[in-house]
Structure formats: C-alpha cells, structure tokens
Amino acid sequence: MFSATCVAPVNMALVKYWGKRNEELILPINDSVSMTLDANEMCAKTTISASESFKQNRMWLNGDVVPFEENARLMRCLEGVHRLALANGAHKFPLSWKVHIASYNNFPTAAGLASSAAGYACLVYTLARLYDLPLNEELTTIARQGSGSACRSLYGGFVHWQRGSASDGSDSIAVQLAPAEHWPNMHMLILVVNDARKKTGSTKGMQLGVKTSSLIQHRAKELVPQRVKDLMAAIDARDFDTFAEITMKESNQLHAICLDTYPPCVYMNDVSHAIANFVHDYNETMGALQAAYTFDAGPNACLYVLAENVPRLLAAIQLAFPNDSSQSVEYLKGIPVPPVEVKNGLRDAATGHVNAKNMLKYIIHTKIGAGPQQLSEEKSLLIDGYPLTK
Ligand code: DP6
C-alpha cells in the first residue's frame, strides 16, 4: 500500500472569480487574484492510500461516506492526475489500483468559508504526492476542475488565476504572484455572522449571473483587467491603501452583480452591511485605510488588516458588535490578540453604531500563509486504508 497525507489552506479572493465560460472544464470569464491563508487556522487535511487489494475508489469527508464514482468533479481530478502520471512515466504502482481517501476540514463547513477550495486543492495536491508529480501549472488546471477557486489554494502568498483563452482550458492556470514572506504582516479577521438561512451556492449563483446579468460581461471584459493590473502593482509595492480600495470595490461589485442577477442572489445580510459601514467609519476615524472588507457568496466578512493594526481594529469591533461571550476562546479563535486601551476617538467612532448583541457567531484571527504541505506518515487519517473513526 502507498499513502500520502497533506494539508491545504483556504484562499480569499481579492479580485473575484464569478462566472464560467465553460461549466464542465470550469473555465472562468475573468482573471482573479487571491491571498492564501495560514493553514494553522483553517485547512483541509487529506490522506490518500492506494492498494492492489482495494475493490473500488472510496471517500470519507469529515468521517461520512461520500459517493465517489458518481461525483463528476472528484472523478475529473482523479483522472486528471492519472493522465499526468501516465505522461510522466515513472510511478511506483499501477494506475489501475483503487484509492481510499479521507478528508477533514478543521473549520465548520457550514460557516461557508471556502471549504471547497481547500478541499479540492488538498485532494489534488495529495494525489500528486502519491504519484510523485511536481506542483506546476498543469496541476493547477486539475484542481480548477474540482472547484474553480481551488486552483489558487495550491500556492501560498498572493496568487493569480489567469482565465486563459484555449478552449481545452490548458492555459487557465494559477501562478504565484508573491510568496507569504513578501508581505508577512498581512493579517485577516474573519467575522462569522450568525445566520442559519440556506443560500444559493456559488456554482448556481454564477451560472444564473452569466445567464441573466447584463453587467457581468462588462465587468469581465472592461473592468477586471485593469483592476488585476492595479492590484498586482499594489501587492508588489506593499501599498495597503490601494490594496484596500480595490478589495472593497471588488467585493461591492460582486454583490452588485448578484443583485443584477434575475432572480437576484442575496448573499450579504443586514449584519454584513453593518460590518461594511463600520469599516468605512473606522477608516475615516483613523484617517487612513486600515481595514478592507471582502464578502464571498455568504454573509461572513473577511477583513484584511496589517498585523500592527489588528488589536485596535478588534477592540473597535468588540465595541460596535457587542457579544456575551466576547472574551471566550470559542468566540476569539486563531492567533491571540493583545488587548489595547481604547482611546476616546475610537470609542466614539465605534459606539456611534453600536449594533444589537450577538450578531457575530465568532471571530477568527489569521494571516497570509504558505501553500499545501505534505505531512509525515504518523499524521495519516487512514489505518490500513480505513478511517480512524466511523
Ligand atoms: C465568491 O470556486 O466555489 O468565492 O468553481 O463552481 O466550484 P465553482 O465555484 P467556487 O466559487 C468561488 C466564488 C467566490 C469568489 C472567488 O473565490 O474568487
């Protein structure tokens, strides 16, 4: 039996991927740019074993059996890696051997925090380790076919997914713009919003957008190319001001397109809008852009903030969004934040908009991170090819 175990991180888009020109190959209508987060706070972990004795391909996700062979996206990833292994020539066991896969997310899938990106990136990266394949552009085209945004989670730091133009998708690849060390003090506060309602998933939402929104093509053709260029320059120069402005405008444009979709897709809720307002007021009080929000296909807010500004921003959030468990470890997750004294100006700015209690479920403090990593054999989620639990 041969096995590999890896972790892969979540990534958060700065310039958003929204809309496909080919559903099956997952080819986007525009480029996107993201930041990969530290796998310590949020990651998918996957073990894959291959054995001559396995009768069929099997998968367990968070301990539950997942129908594997019926899942077109999973099969595309497996077949894609097989194709690369075949082309590569050297593999230590026959490609006909079946695989058993166990995968876990270390954060609640229900929170809607890019679990598919980390999950598919981890699946493809672990398969590549199992078949001794290098991490390269071709591998990103396979992760892309699991979930579009997954191709960006194969690299750490800042990543650019180029839409490409080939009809077979061979040039729709992810490339690293800068590693995490380029801007190591780039941190993030994720505000998980209390919200139980079920929403239209990204796949459906963007499908409907491409079909019905008249703004979406204008955005893809006329607006995104310049934004990508400007954002790349801002990242290169570590210019937080420009970075923050583009990020917030991008998020707002994504949600404007969602409203232009018919029937509209509403992802942000009242709490999300209260957070966006709070960030603008906070930046005004500070006299500079110190926090930048971005929202994906859900109500949770991801706030980009430099490490040195995290304690003050968090203190202001705690004032503006009071919570009964504000100091508990269940409420404040991730990298610890030293307490700060809240000055009057800040208190006035934050308390100008004190919201009702307990609007946030919890807060995660994380930062820019490296890409997927292989772990040692002791970290395996499978024993003799079967999950440790269930
Ligand atoms: C709003 O990658 O989840 O997070 O390719 O259909 O699996 P599929 O969609 P997915 O879409 C992510 C959309 C987004 C923006 C982004 O990550 O760029």
mmCIF file of C-alpha atoms and ligand atoms in Angstrom:
data_model
loop_
_atom_site.group_PDB
_atom_site.id
_atom_site.type_symbol
_atom_site.label_atom_id
_atom_site.label_comp_id
_atom_site.label_asym_id
_atom_site.label_seq_id
_atom_site.Cartn_x
_atom_site.Cartn_y
_atom_site.Cartn_z
ATOM 1 C CA MET A 1 0.000 0.000 0.000
ATOM 2 C CA PHE A 2 1.176 3.543 -0.767
ATOM 3 C CA SER A 3 -0.120 6.598 1.130
ATOM 4 C CA ALA A 4 0.293 10.355 1.354
ATOM 5 C CA THR A 5 -1.144 12.876 3.831
ATOM 6 C CA CYS A 6 -1.239 16.634 3.207
ATOM 7 C CA VAL A 7 -2.873 19.851 4.374
ATOM 8 C CA ALA A 8 -4.066 22.641 2.063
ATOM 9 C CA PRO A 9 -5.186 26.153 3.024
ATOM 10 C CA VAL A 10 -8.200 28.299 2.259
ATOM 11 C CA ASN A 11 -7.739 31.307 -0.036
ATOM 12 C CA MET A 12 -9.703 34.528 -0.067
ATOM 13 C CA ALA A 13 -10.292 36.332 -3.360
ATOM 14 C CA LEU A 14 -9.329 39.991 -3.747
ATOM 15 C CA VAL A 15 -10.417 40.206 -7.397
ATOM 16 C CA LYS A 16 -13.320 37.782 -7.578
ATOM 17 C CA TYR A 17 -13.920 34.808 -9.815
ATOM 18 C CA TRP A 18 -17.607 34.956 -10.757
ATOM 19 C CA GLY A 19 -18.915 33.347 -13.940
ATOM 20 C CA LYS A 20 -17.819 30.471 -16.154
ATOM 21 C CA ARG A 21 -17.475 30.305 -19.928
ATOM 22 C CA ASN A 22 -17.304 26.503 -19.772
ATOM 23 C CA GLU A 23 -19.166 24.718 -16.972
ATOM 24 C CA GLU A 24 -17.604 21.318 -17.398
ATOM 25 C CA LEU A 25 -13.957 22.389 -17.579
ATOM 26 C CA ILE A 26 -14.587 25.227 -15.093
ATOM 27 C CA LEU A 27 -13.181 27.995 -17.268
ATOM 28 C CA PRO A 28 -13.800 31.487 -15.843
ATOM 29 C CA ILE A 29 -14.932 34.594 -17.726
ATOM 30 C CA ASN A 30 -12.290 36.703 -15.945
ATOM 31 C CA ASP A 31 -8.952 36.537 -14.122
ATOM 32 C CA SER A 32 -8.957 36.533 -10.320
ATOM 33 C CA VAL A 33 -6.410 37.246 -7.587
ATOM 34 C CA SER A 34 -6.403 35.865 -4.051
ATOM 35 C CA MET A 35 -4.448 35.623 -0.837
ATOM 36 C CA THR A 36 -3.784 32.207 0.664
ATOM 37 C CA LEU A 37 -4.439 31.965 4.396
ATOM 38 C CA ASP A 38 -2.344 30.233 7.030
ATOM 39 C CA ALA A 39 -3.260 26.537 7.251
ATOM 40 C CA ASN A 40 -2.865 26.701 11.059
ATOM 41 C CA GLU A 41 -6.255 28.329 11.465
ATOM 42 C CA MET A 42 -8.172 26.882 8.517
ATOM 43 C CA CYS A 43 -7.236 23.965 6.314
ATOM 44 C CA ALA A 44 -8.347 20.741 4.738
ATOM 45 C CA LYS A 45 -6.359 17.633 5.641
ATOM 46 C CA THR A 46 -6.411 14.605 3.369
ATOM 47 C CA THR A 47 -4.907 11.112 3.359
ATOM 48 C CA ILE A 48 -4.987 9.009 0.197
ATOM 49 C CA SER A 49 -3.951 5.360 0.102
ATOM 50 C CA ALA A 50 -3.678 3.184 -2.998
ATOM 51 C CA SER A 51 -3.634 -0.581 -2.784
ATOM 52 C CA GLU A 52 -3.916 -3.571 -5.071
ATOM 53 C CA SER A 53 -6.469 -5.027 -2.657
ATOM 54 C CA PHE A 54 -8.977 -2.102 -2.799
ATOM 55 C CA LYS A 55 -12.072 -3.094 -4.783
ATOM 56 C CA GLN A 56 -13.322 0.421 -5.528
ATOM 57 C CA ASN A 57 -12.476 4.095 -5.076
ATOM 58 C CA ARG A 58 -13.896 5.275 -1.754
ATOM 59 C CA MET A 59 -14.016 8.553 0.119
ATOM 60 C CA TRP A 60 -14.879 9.779 3.618
ATOM 61 C CA LEU A 61 -15.424 13.510 4.230
ATOM 62 C CA ASN A 62 -15.412 14.635 7.873
ATOM 63 C CA GLY A 63 -15.997 10.966 8.772
ATOM 64 C CA ASP A 64 -19.000 10.429 6.468
ATOM 65 C CA VAL A 65 -19.016 8.279 3.338
ATOM 66 C CA VAL A 66 -19.105 10.323 0.108
ATOM 67 C CA PRO A 67 -20.303 8.722 -3.138
ATOM 68 C CA PHE A 68 -17.096 8.956 -5.157
ATOM 69 C CA GLU A 69 -17.521 7.432 -8.606
ATOM 70 C CA GLU A 70 -20.829 9.310 -9.124
ATOM 71 C CA ASN A 71 -19.179 12.653 -8.385
ATOM 72 C CA ALA A 72 -18.047 14.114 -11.728
ATOM 73 C CA ARG A 73 -15.756 16.739 -10.147
ATOM 74 C CA LEU A 74 -13.946 14.207 -7.939
ATOM 75 C CA MET A 75 -13.532 11.813 -10.851
ATOM 76 C CA ARG A 76 -12.175 14.581 -13.104
ATOM 77 C CA CYS A 77 -9.489 15.330 -10.513
ATOM 78 C CA LEU A 78 -8.506 11.671 -10.150
ATOM 79 C CA GLU A 79 -8.483 11.088 -13.914
ATOM 80 C CA GLY A 80 -6.546 14.320 -14.477
ATOM 81 C CA VAL A 81 -3.815 13.267 -12.065
ATOM 82 C CA HIS A 82 -3.740 9.792 -13.651
ATOM 83 C CA ARG A 83 -3.213 11.430 -17.057
ATOM 84 C CA LEU A 84 -0.280 13.443 -15.719
ATOM 85 C CA ALA A 85 1.196 10.363 -14.031
ATOM 86 C CA LEU A 86 0.930 8.431 -17.290
ATOM 87 C CA ALA A 87 2.647 11.227 -19.207
ATOM 88 C CA ASN A 88 5.298 11.460 -16.502
ATOM 89 C CA GLY A 89 6.191 7.783 -16.978
ATOM 90 C CA ALA A 90 7.629 6.913 -13.566
ATOM 91 C CA HIS A 91 5.093 5.809 -10.970
ATOM 92 C CA LYS A 92 5.762 3.301 -8.247
ATOM 93 C CA PHE A 93 2.489 1.375 -8.559
ATOM 94 C CA PRO A 94 -0.028 0.678 -11.368
ATOM 95 C CA LEU A 95 -2.576 3.409 -12.067
ATOM 96 C CA SER A 96 -5.313 0.772 -12.032
ATOM 97 C CA TRP A 97 -5.000 0.461 -8.240
ATOM 98 C CA LYS A 98 -8.059 1.961 -6.498
ATOM 99 C CA VAL A 99 -7.737 4.698 -3.893
ATOM 100 C CA HIS A 100 -9.245 5.314 -0.453
ATOM 101 C CA ILE A 101 -9.487 8.970 0.550
ATOM 102 C CA ALA A 102 -10.199 10.510 3.956
ATOM 103 C CA SER A 103 -10.533 14.260 4.285
ATOM 104 C CA TYR A 104 -11.283 16.647 7.161
ATOM 105 C CA ASN A 105 -11.790 20.394 7.412
ATOM 106 C CA ASN A 106 -10.521 21.911 10.656
ATOM 107 C CA PHE A 107 -13.212 24.591 10.464
ATOM 108 C CA PRO A 108 -17.003 24.246 10.196
ATOM 109 C CA THR A 109 -18.057 23.657 6.584
ATOM 110 C CA ALA A 110 -21.397 25.234 7.478
ATOM 111 C CA ALA A 111 -19.712 28.607 8.044
ATOM 112 C CA GLY A 112 -19.340 28.791 4.242
ATOM 113 C CA LEU A 113 -15.663 29.638 4.393
ATOM 114 C CA ALA A 114 -14.239 28.425 1.087
ATOM 115 C CA SER A 115 -14.175 24.798 2.166
ATOM 116 C CA SER A 116 -14.369 23.531 -1.422
ATOM 117 C CA ALA A 117 -11.225 25.468 -2.403
ATOM 118 C CA ALA A 118 -9.153 23.954 0.422
ATOM 119 C CA GLY A 119 -10.774 20.535 -0.053
ATOM 120 C CA TYR A 120 -10.108 20.143 -3.784
ATOM 121 C CA ALA A 121 -6.651 21.722 -3.542
ATOM 122 C CA CYS A 122 -5.826 19.190 -0.835
ATOM 123 C CA LEU A 123 -7.227 16.291 -2.861
ATOM 124 C CA VAL A 124 -5.204 17.181 -5.967
ATOM 125 C CA TYR A 125 -2.019 18.032 -4.062
ATOM 126 C CA THR A 126 -2.183 14.765 -2.075
ATOM 127 C CA LEU A 127 -2.797 12.763 -5.269
ATOM 128 C CA ALA A 128 0.244 14.497 -6.792
ATOM 129 C CA ARG A 129 2.384 13.496 -3.795
ATOM 130 C CA LEU A 130 1.074 9.920 -4.033
ATOM 131 C CA TYR A 131 2.026 9.661 -7.718
ATOM 132 C CA ASP A 132 5.270 11.683 -7.294
ATOM 133 C CA LEU A 133 4.162 14.543 -9.515
ATOM 134 C CA PRO A 134 5.572 18.067 -9.189
ATOM 135 C CA LEU A 135 3.493 21.100 -8.276
ATOM 136 C CA ASN A 136 3.253 23.034 -11.535
ATOM 137 C CA GLU A 137 0.830 24.926 -13.766
ATOM 138 C CA GLU A 138 -0.636 21.720 -15.153
ATOM 139 C CA LEU A 139 -1.580 20.573 -11.673
ATOM 140 C CA THR A 140 -3.478 23.831 -11.119
ATOM 141 C CA THR A 141 -5.596 23.063 -14.218
ATOM 142 C CA ILE A 142 -6.687 19.838 -12.497
ATOM 143 C CA ALA A 143 -7.533 21.440 -9.140
ATOM 144 C CA ARG A 144 -9.512 24.035 -11.134
ATOM 145 C CA GLN A 145 -11.777 21.252 -12.409
ATOM 146 C CA GLY A 146 -12.665 20.287 -8.823
ATOM 147 C CA SER A 147 -13.694 23.798 -7.867
ATOM 148 C CA GLY A 148 -12.530 26.908 -9.697
ATOM 149 C CA SER A 149 -11.144 28.705 -6.664
ATOM 150 C CA ALA A 150 -9.232 25.550 -5.611
ATOM 151 C CA CYS A 151 -6.512 26.186 -8.209
ATOM 152 C CA ARG A 152 -5.442 29.272 -6.224
ATOM 153 C CA SER A 153 -5.003 27.261 -2.987
ATOM 154 C CA LEU A 154 -2.129 25.253 -4.490
ATOM 155 C CA TYR A 155 0.222 28.174 -3.837
ATOM 156 C CA GLY A 156 0.921 30.315 -0.803
ATOM 157 C CA GLY A 157 1.022 34.109 -0.644
ATOM 158 C CA PHE A 158 -0.708 36.026 -3.451
ATOM 159 C CA VAL A 159 -1.983 34.053 -6.410
ATOM 160 C CA HIS A 160 -3.265 34.991 -9.871
ATOM 161 C CA TRP A 161 -5.673 32.680 -11.712
ATOM 162 C CA GLN A 162 -5.367 33.580 -15.392
ATOM 163 C CA ARG A 163 -8.569 32.958 -17.318
ATOM 164 C CA GLY A 164 -6.694 31.787 -20.423
ATOM 165 C CA SER A 165 -8.187 31.572 -23.898
ATOM 166 C CA ALA A 166 -7.648 27.959 -25.070
ATOM 167 C CA SER A 167 -10.892 26.007 -25.413
ATOM 168 C CA ASP A 168 -9.383 22.954 -23.677
ATOM 169 C CA GLY A 169 -8.502 25.042 -20.604
ATOM 170 C CA SER A 170 -4.796 24.267 -20.797
ATOM 171 C CA ASP A 171 -3.856 27.930 -20.236
ATOM 172 C CA SER A 172 -6.393 28.612 -17.476
ATOM 173 C CA ILE A 173 -3.778 28.293 -14.742
ATOM 174 C CA ALA A 174 -2.886 29.674 -11.317
ATOM 175 C CA VAL A 175 0.517 31.314 -10.779
ATOM 176 C CA GLN A 176 2.082 32.699 -7.623
ATOM 177 C CA LEU A 177 2.498 36.493 -7.641
ATOM 178 C CA ALA A 178 4.442 36.720 -4.367
ATOM 179 C CA PRO A 179 5.140 34.304 -1.511
ATOM 180 C CA ALA A 180 3.825 34.910 2.019
ATOM 181 C CA GLU A 181 7.223 36.342 3.081
ATOM 182 C CA HIS A 182 6.720 39.249 0.674
ATOM 183 C CA TRP A 183 4.058 40.802 2.933
ATOM 184 C CA PRO A 184 4.240 38.770 6.166
ATOM 185 C CA ASN A 185 2.301 41.242 8.313
ATOM 186 C CA MET A 186 -0.820 40.904 6.141
ATOM 187 C CA HIS A 187 -3.411 39.560 8.598
ATOM 188 C CA MET A 188 -7.121 38.888 8.482
ATOM 189 C CA LEU A 189 -10.051 38.986 10.887
ATOM 190 C CA ILE A 190 -12.918 36.783 9.769
ATOM 191 C CA LEU A 191 -16.231 37.812 11.249
ATOM 192 C CA VAL A 192 -18.521 34.812 11.133
ATOM 193 C CA VAL A 193 -22.067 36.101 11.057
ATOM 194 C CA ASN A 194 -24.888 34.362 12.876
ATOM 195 C CA ASP A 195 -27.024 33.188 10.024
ATOM 196 C CA ALA A 196 -28.916 29.955 9.590
ATOM 197 C CA ARG A 197 -30.570 30.557 6.226
ATOM 198 C CA LYS A 198 -29.593 28.455 3.272
ATOM 199 C CA LYS A 199 -28.200 30.406 0.322
ATOM 200 C CA THR A 200 -27.708 29.774 -3.384
ATOM 201 C CA GLY A 201 -24.251 28.204 -3.681
ATOM 202 C CA SER A 202 -21.516 29.895 -5.767
ATOM 203 C CA THR A 203 -21.839 27.409 -8.634
ATOM 204 C CA LYS A 204 -25.581 28.092 -9.096
ATOM 205 C CA GLY A 205 -25.301 31.809 -8.358
ATOM 206 C CA MET A 206 -22.661 32.465 -11.000
ATOM 207 C CA GLN A 207 -24.479 30.266 -13.537
ATOM 208 C CA LEU A 208 -27.590 32.377 -13.139
ATOM 209 C CA GLY A 209 -25.462 35.539 -13.262
ATOM 210 C CA VAL A 210 -23.907 34.617 -16.617
ATOM 211 C CA LYS A 211 -27.378 33.870 -17.976
ATOM 212 C CA THR A 212 -29.248 36.938 -16.728
ATOM 213 C CA SER A 213 -26.949 39.773 -15.599
ATOM 214 C CA SER A 214 -26.154 42.432 -18.183
ATOM 215 C CA LEU A 215 -23.373 43.836 -16.001
ATOM 216 C CA ILE A 216 -21.368 40.638 -15.643
ATOM 217 C CA GLN A 217 -19.815 40.632 -19.147
ATOM 218 C CA HIS A 218 -18.983 44.348 -18.945
ATOM 219 C CA ARG A 219 -17.206 43.695 -15.655
ATOM 220 C CA ALA A 220 -15.287 40.714 -17.050
ATOM 221 C CA LYS A 221 -14.179 42.453 -20.255
ATOM 222 C CA GLU A 222 -13.806 46.099 -19.334
ATOM 223 C CA LEU A 223 -13.191 46.348 -15.590
ATOM 224 C CA VAL A 224 -11.352 43.298 -14.262
ATOM 225 C CA PRO A 225 -8.212 43.500 -16.468
ATOM 226 C CA GLN A 226 -7.271 46.972 -15.140
ATOM 227 C CA ARG A 227 -8.150 46.010 -11.563
ATOM 228 C CA VAL A 228 -5.898 42.968 -11.732
ATOM 229 C CA LYS A 229 -3.027 45.141 -13.016
ATOM 230 C CA ASP A 230 -3.562 47.772 -10.316
ATOM 231 C CA LEU A 231 -3.835 45.165 -7.575
ATOM 232 C CA MET A 232 -0.671 43.407 -8.733
ATOM 233 C CA ALA A 233 1.201 46.718 -8.552
ATOM 234 C CA ALA A 234 -0.231 47.409 -5.062
ATOM 235 C CA ILE A 235 0.861 43.972 -3.835
ATOM 236 C CA ASP A 236 4.290 44.446 -5.354
ATOM 237 C CA ALA A 237 4.716 47.830 -3.612
ATOM 238 C CA ARG A 238 3.025 46.663 -0.362
ATOM 239 C CA ASP A 239 0.675 49.624 -0.818
ATOM 240 C CA PHE A 240 -2.135 48.853 1.655
ATOM 241 C CA ASP A 241 -4.177 51.903 0.672
ATOM 242 C CA THR A 242 -4.625 50.883 -2.965
ATOM 243 C CA PHE A 243 -4.897 47.220 -1.981
ATOM 244 C CA ALA A 244 -7.755 48.045 0.426
ATOM 245 C CA GLU A 245 -9.649 50.232 -2.012
ATOM 246 C CA ILE A 246 -9.544 47.692 -4.844
ATOM 247 C CA THR A 247 -10.516 44.862 -2.487
ATOM 248 C CA MET A 248 -13.593 46.634 -1.134
ATOM 249 C CA LYS A 249 -14.715 47.870 -4.546
ATOM 250 C CA GLU A 250 -14.320 44.360 -5.940
ATOM 251 C CA SER A 251 -16.438 42.860 -3.181
ATOM 252 C CA ASN A 252 -19.103 45.508 -3.716
ATOM 253 C CA GLN A 253 -19.110 44.862 -7.467
ATOM 254 C CA LEU A 254 -19.523 41.115 -6.991
ATOM 255 C CA HIS A 255 -22.586 41.718 -4.849
ATOM 256 C CA ALA A 256 -23.930 44.343 -7.274
ATOM 257 C CA ILE A 257 -23.784 41.696 -9.998
ATOM 258 C CA CYS A 258 -25.528 39.255 -7.699
ATOM 259 C CA LEU A 259 -28.357 41.779 -7.325
ATOM 260 C CA ASP A 260 -28.393 42.312 -11.104
ATOM 261 C CA THR A 261 -28.957 38.564 -11.478
ATOM 262 C CA TYR A 262 -32.557 37.550 -12.073
ATOM 263 C CA PRO A 263 -33.956 36.420 -9.707
ATOM 264 C CA PRO A 264 -31.369 38.196 -7.521
ATOM 265 C CA CYS A 265 -28.863 36.312 -5.376
ATOM 266 C CA VAL A 266 -28.594 37.981 -1.999
ATOM 267 C CA TYR A 267 -25.562 36.858 -0.027
ATOM 268 C CA MET A 268 -24.873 39.781 2.283
ATOM 269 C CA ASN A 269 -27.374 40.339 5.075
ATOM 270 C CA ASP A 270 -28.037 43.288 7.412
ATOM 271 C CA VAL A 271 -25.111 42.313 9.633
ATOM 272 C CA SER A 272 -22.793 42.145 6.602
ATOM 273 C CA HIS A 273 -23.855 45.658 5.603
ATOM 274 C CA ALA A 274 -23.400 46.873 9.183
ATOM 275 C CA ILE A 275 -19.828 45.495 9.072
ATOM 276 C CA ALA A 276 -19.098 47.238 5.744
ATOM 277 C CA ASN A 277 -20.410 50.532 7.179
ATOM 278 C CA PHE A 278 -18.378 50.035 10.322
ATOM 279 C CA VAL A 279 -15.175 49.535 8.279
ATOM 280 C CA HIS A 280 -15.712 52.763 6.319
ATOM 281 C CA ASP A 281 -16.387 54.718 9.546
ATOM 282 C CA TYR A 282 -13.387 53.126 11.241
ATOM 283 C CA ASN A 283 -11.072 54.034 8.345
ATOM 284 C CA GLU A 284 -12.365 57.592 8.406
ATOM 285 C CA THR A 285 -11.701 57.887 12.145
ATOM 286 C CA MET A 286 -8.196 56.511 11.664
ATOM 287 C CA GLY A 287 -7.578 58.975 8.833
ATOM 288 C CA ALA A 288 -6.284 56.142 6.616
ATOM 289 C CA LEU A 289 -7.441 52.870 5.138
ATOM 290 C CA GLN A 290 -6.522 50.396 7.863
ATOM 291 C CA ALA A 291 -9.095 47.676 7.207
ATOM 292 C CA ALA A 292 -10.584 46.285 3.995
ATOM 293 C CA TYR A 293 -13.630 44.035 3.841
ATOM 294 C CA THR A 294 -14.447 41.364 1.340
ATOM 295 C CA PHE A 295 -17.529 39.117 1.167
ATOM 296 C CA ASP A 296 -17.884 35.919 -0.857
ATOM 297 C CA ALA A 297 -21.104 34.005 -1.523
ATOM 298 C CA GLY A 298 -22.283 34.326 2.073
ATOM 299 C CA PRO A 299 -22.776 36.873 4.856
ATOM 300 C CA ASN A 300 -19.374 36.457 6.587
ATOM 301 C CA ALA A 301 -16.878 39.310 6.427
ATOM 302 C CA CYS A 302 -13.148 38.880 5.838
ATOM 303 C CA LEU A 303 -11.224 41.950 6.932
ATOM 304 C CA TYR A 304 -7.697 42.470 5.619
ATOM 305 C CA VAL A 305 -5.615 44.379 8.165
ATOM 306 C CA LEU A 306 -1.893 44.767 8.852
ATOM 307 C CA ALA A 307 -0.666 42.951 11.992
ATOM 308 C CA GLU A 308 0.181 46.169 13.848
ATOM 309 C CA ASN A 309 -3.391 47.424 13.399
ATOM 310 C CA VAL A 310 -5.184 44.221 14.491
ATOM 311 C CA PRO A 311 -5.524 44.956 18.259
ATOM 312 C CA ARG A 312 -7.111 48.373 17.690
ATOM 313 C CA LEU A 313 -9.445 47.123 14.972
ATOM 314 C CA LEU A 314 -10.535 44.174 17.109
ATOM 315 C CA ALA A 315 -11.184 46.464 20.095
ATOM 316 C CA ALA A 316 -13.403 48.666 17.902
ATOM 317 C CA ILE A 317 -15.272 45.601 16.568
ATOM 318 C CA GLN A 318 -15.891 44.434 20.116
ATOM 319 C CA LEU A 319 -17.426 47.829 20.928
ATOM 320 C CA ALA A 320 -19.540 48.051 17.785
ATOM 321 C CA PHE A 321 -20.649 44.404 17.803
ATOM 322 C CA PRO A 322 -21.073 43.518 21.482
ATOM 323 C CA ASN A 323 -21.195 39.841 22.334
ATOM 324 C CA ASP A 324 -21.999 37.982 25.553
ATOM 325 C CA SER A 325 -19.012 35.717 25.063
ATOM 326 C CA SER A 326 -16.671 38.389 23.667
ATOM 327 C CA GLN A 327 -13.626 37.242 25.650
ATOM 328 C CA SER A 328 -14.062 33.472 25.377
ATOM 329 C CA VAL A 329 -11.746 31.220 23.362
ATOM 330 C CA GLU A 330 -14.792 29.935 21.456
ATOM 331 C CA TYR A 331 -15.534 33.485 20.315
ATOM 332 C CA LEU A 332 -11.990 34.696 19.596
ATOM 333 C CA LYS A 333 -10.291 31.949 17.622
ATOM 334 C CA GLY A 334 -6.886 31.787 15.955
ATOM 335 C CA ILE A 335 -3.813 33.933 16.602
ATOM 336 C CA PRO A 336 -4.073 35.598 20.046
ATOM 337 C CA VAL A 337 -4.510 39.383 20.033
ATOM 338 C CA PRO A 338 -3.004 41.527 22.832
ATOM 339 C CA PRO A 339 -5.596 43.807 24.486
ATOM 340 C CA VAL A 340 -5.362 47.563 23.839
ATOM 341 C CA GLU A 341 -6.613 50.593 25.629
ATOM 342 C CA VAL A 342 -9.438 52.125 23.613
ATOM 343 C CA LYS A 343 -8.945 55.849 23.128
ATOM 344 C CA ASN A 344 -11.905 58.246 23.134
ATOM 345 C CA GLY A 345 -11.872 58.955 19.388
ATOM 346 C CA LEU A 346 -12.053 55.284 18.611
ATOM 347 C CA ARG A 347 -14.739 54.685 21.202
ATOM 348 C CA ASP A 348 -16.838 57.474 19.675
ATOM 349 C CA ALA A 349 -16.390 56.085 16.173
ATOM 350 C CA ALA A 350 -17.249 52.549 17.190
ATOM 351 C CA THR A 351 -20.040 53.380 19.573
ATOM 352 C CA GLY A 352 -21.674 55.662 17.018
ATOM 353 C CA HIS A 353 -23.016 52.425 15.583
ATOM 354 C CA VAL A 354 -23.458 50.001 18.442
ATOM 355 C CA ASN A 355 -25.327 47.060 16.996
ATOM 356 C CA ALA A 356 -27.630 44.629 18.764
ATOM 357 C CA LYS A 357 -25.883 41.983 20.849
ATOM 358 C CA ASN A 358 -24.578 38.673 19.499
ATOM 359 C CA MET A 359 -24.760 39.423 15.786
ATOM 360 C CA LEU A 360 -21.443 37.690 15.274
ATOM 361 C CA LYS A 361 -21.041 33.978 15.939
ATOM 362 C CA TYR A 362 -17.266 34.150 16.345
ATOM 363 C CA ILE A 363 -14.127 35.841 15.051
ATOM 364 C CA ILE A 364 -11.063 34.123 13.567
ATOM 365 C CA HIS A 365 -7.710 35.914 13.525
ATOM 366 C CA THR A 366 -5.451 34.521 10.824
ATOM 367 C CA LYS A 367 -2.796 35.689 8.374
ATOM 368 C CA ILE A 368 -1.204 35.150 4.987
ATOM 369 C CA GLY A 369 0.217 31.646 4.652
ATOM 370 C CA ALA A 370 2.197 29.167 2.631
ATOM 371 C CA GLY A 371 0.602 26.667 0.263
ATOM 372 C CA PRO A 372 -0.124 22.952 0.820
ATOM 373 C CA GLN A 373 2.309 20.811 2.789
ATOM 374 C CA GLN A 374 2.896 17.089 2.983
ATOM 375 C CA LEU A 375 2.770 15.624 6.499
ATOM 376 C CA SER A 376 4.565 12.637 7.970
ATOM 377 C CA GLU A 377 3.040 9.148 7.972
ATOM 378 C CA GLU A 378 2.038 9.371 11.663
ATOM 379 C CA LYS A 379 -0.446 12.100 10.714
ATOM 380 C CA SER A 380 -2.380 9.719 8.445
ATOM 381 C CA LEU A 381 -6.206 9.748 8.620
ATOM 382 C CA LEU A 382 -6.348 6.149 7.340
ATOM 383 C CA ILE A 383 -5.142 2.974 9.012
ATOM 384 C CA ASP A 384 -4.748 0.051 6.615
ATOM 385 C CA GLY A 385 -6.827 2.101 4.187
ATOM 386 C CA TYR A 386 -9.772 2.794 6.543
ATOM 387 C CA PRO A 387 -10.637 5.922 8.555
ATOM 388 C CA LEU A 388 -9.626 6.147 12.196
ATOM 389 C CA THR A 389 -13.194 6.981 13.278
ATOM 390 C CA LYS A 390 -16.577 5.815 11.877
HETATM 391 C C1 DP6 B 1 -17.364 34.054 -4.449
HETATM 392 O O1 DP6 B 1 -14.797 28.094 -6.702
HETATM 393 O O2 DP6 B 1 -16.749 27.796 -5.126
HETATM 394 O O3 DP6 B 1 -15.662 32.624 -3.615
HETATM 395 O O4 DP6 B 1 -15.947 26.730 -9.491
HETATM 396 O O5 DP6 B 1 -18.392 26.443 -9.172
HETATM 397 O O6 DP6 B 1 -16.797 25.363 -7.574
HETATM 398 P P1 DP6 B 1 -17.067 26.546 -8.511
HETATM 399 O O7 DP6 B 1 -17.151 27.849 -7.598
HETATM 400 P P2 DP6 B 1 -16.240 28.335 -6.399
HETATM 401 O O8 DP6 B 1 -16.538 29.907 -6.455
HETATM 402 C C2 DP6 B 1 -15.937 30.829 -5.622
HETATM 403 C C3 DP6 B 1 -16.545 32.162 -5.810
HETATM 404 C C4 DP6 B 1 -16.135 33.211 -4.794
HETATM 405 C C5 DP6 B 1 -15.110 34.162 -5.382
HETATM 406 C C6 DP6 B 1 -13.697 33.647 -5.505
HETATM 407 O O9 DP6 B 1 -13.268 32.791 -4.701
HETATM 408 O O10 DP6 B 1 -12.990 34.139 -6.403
#
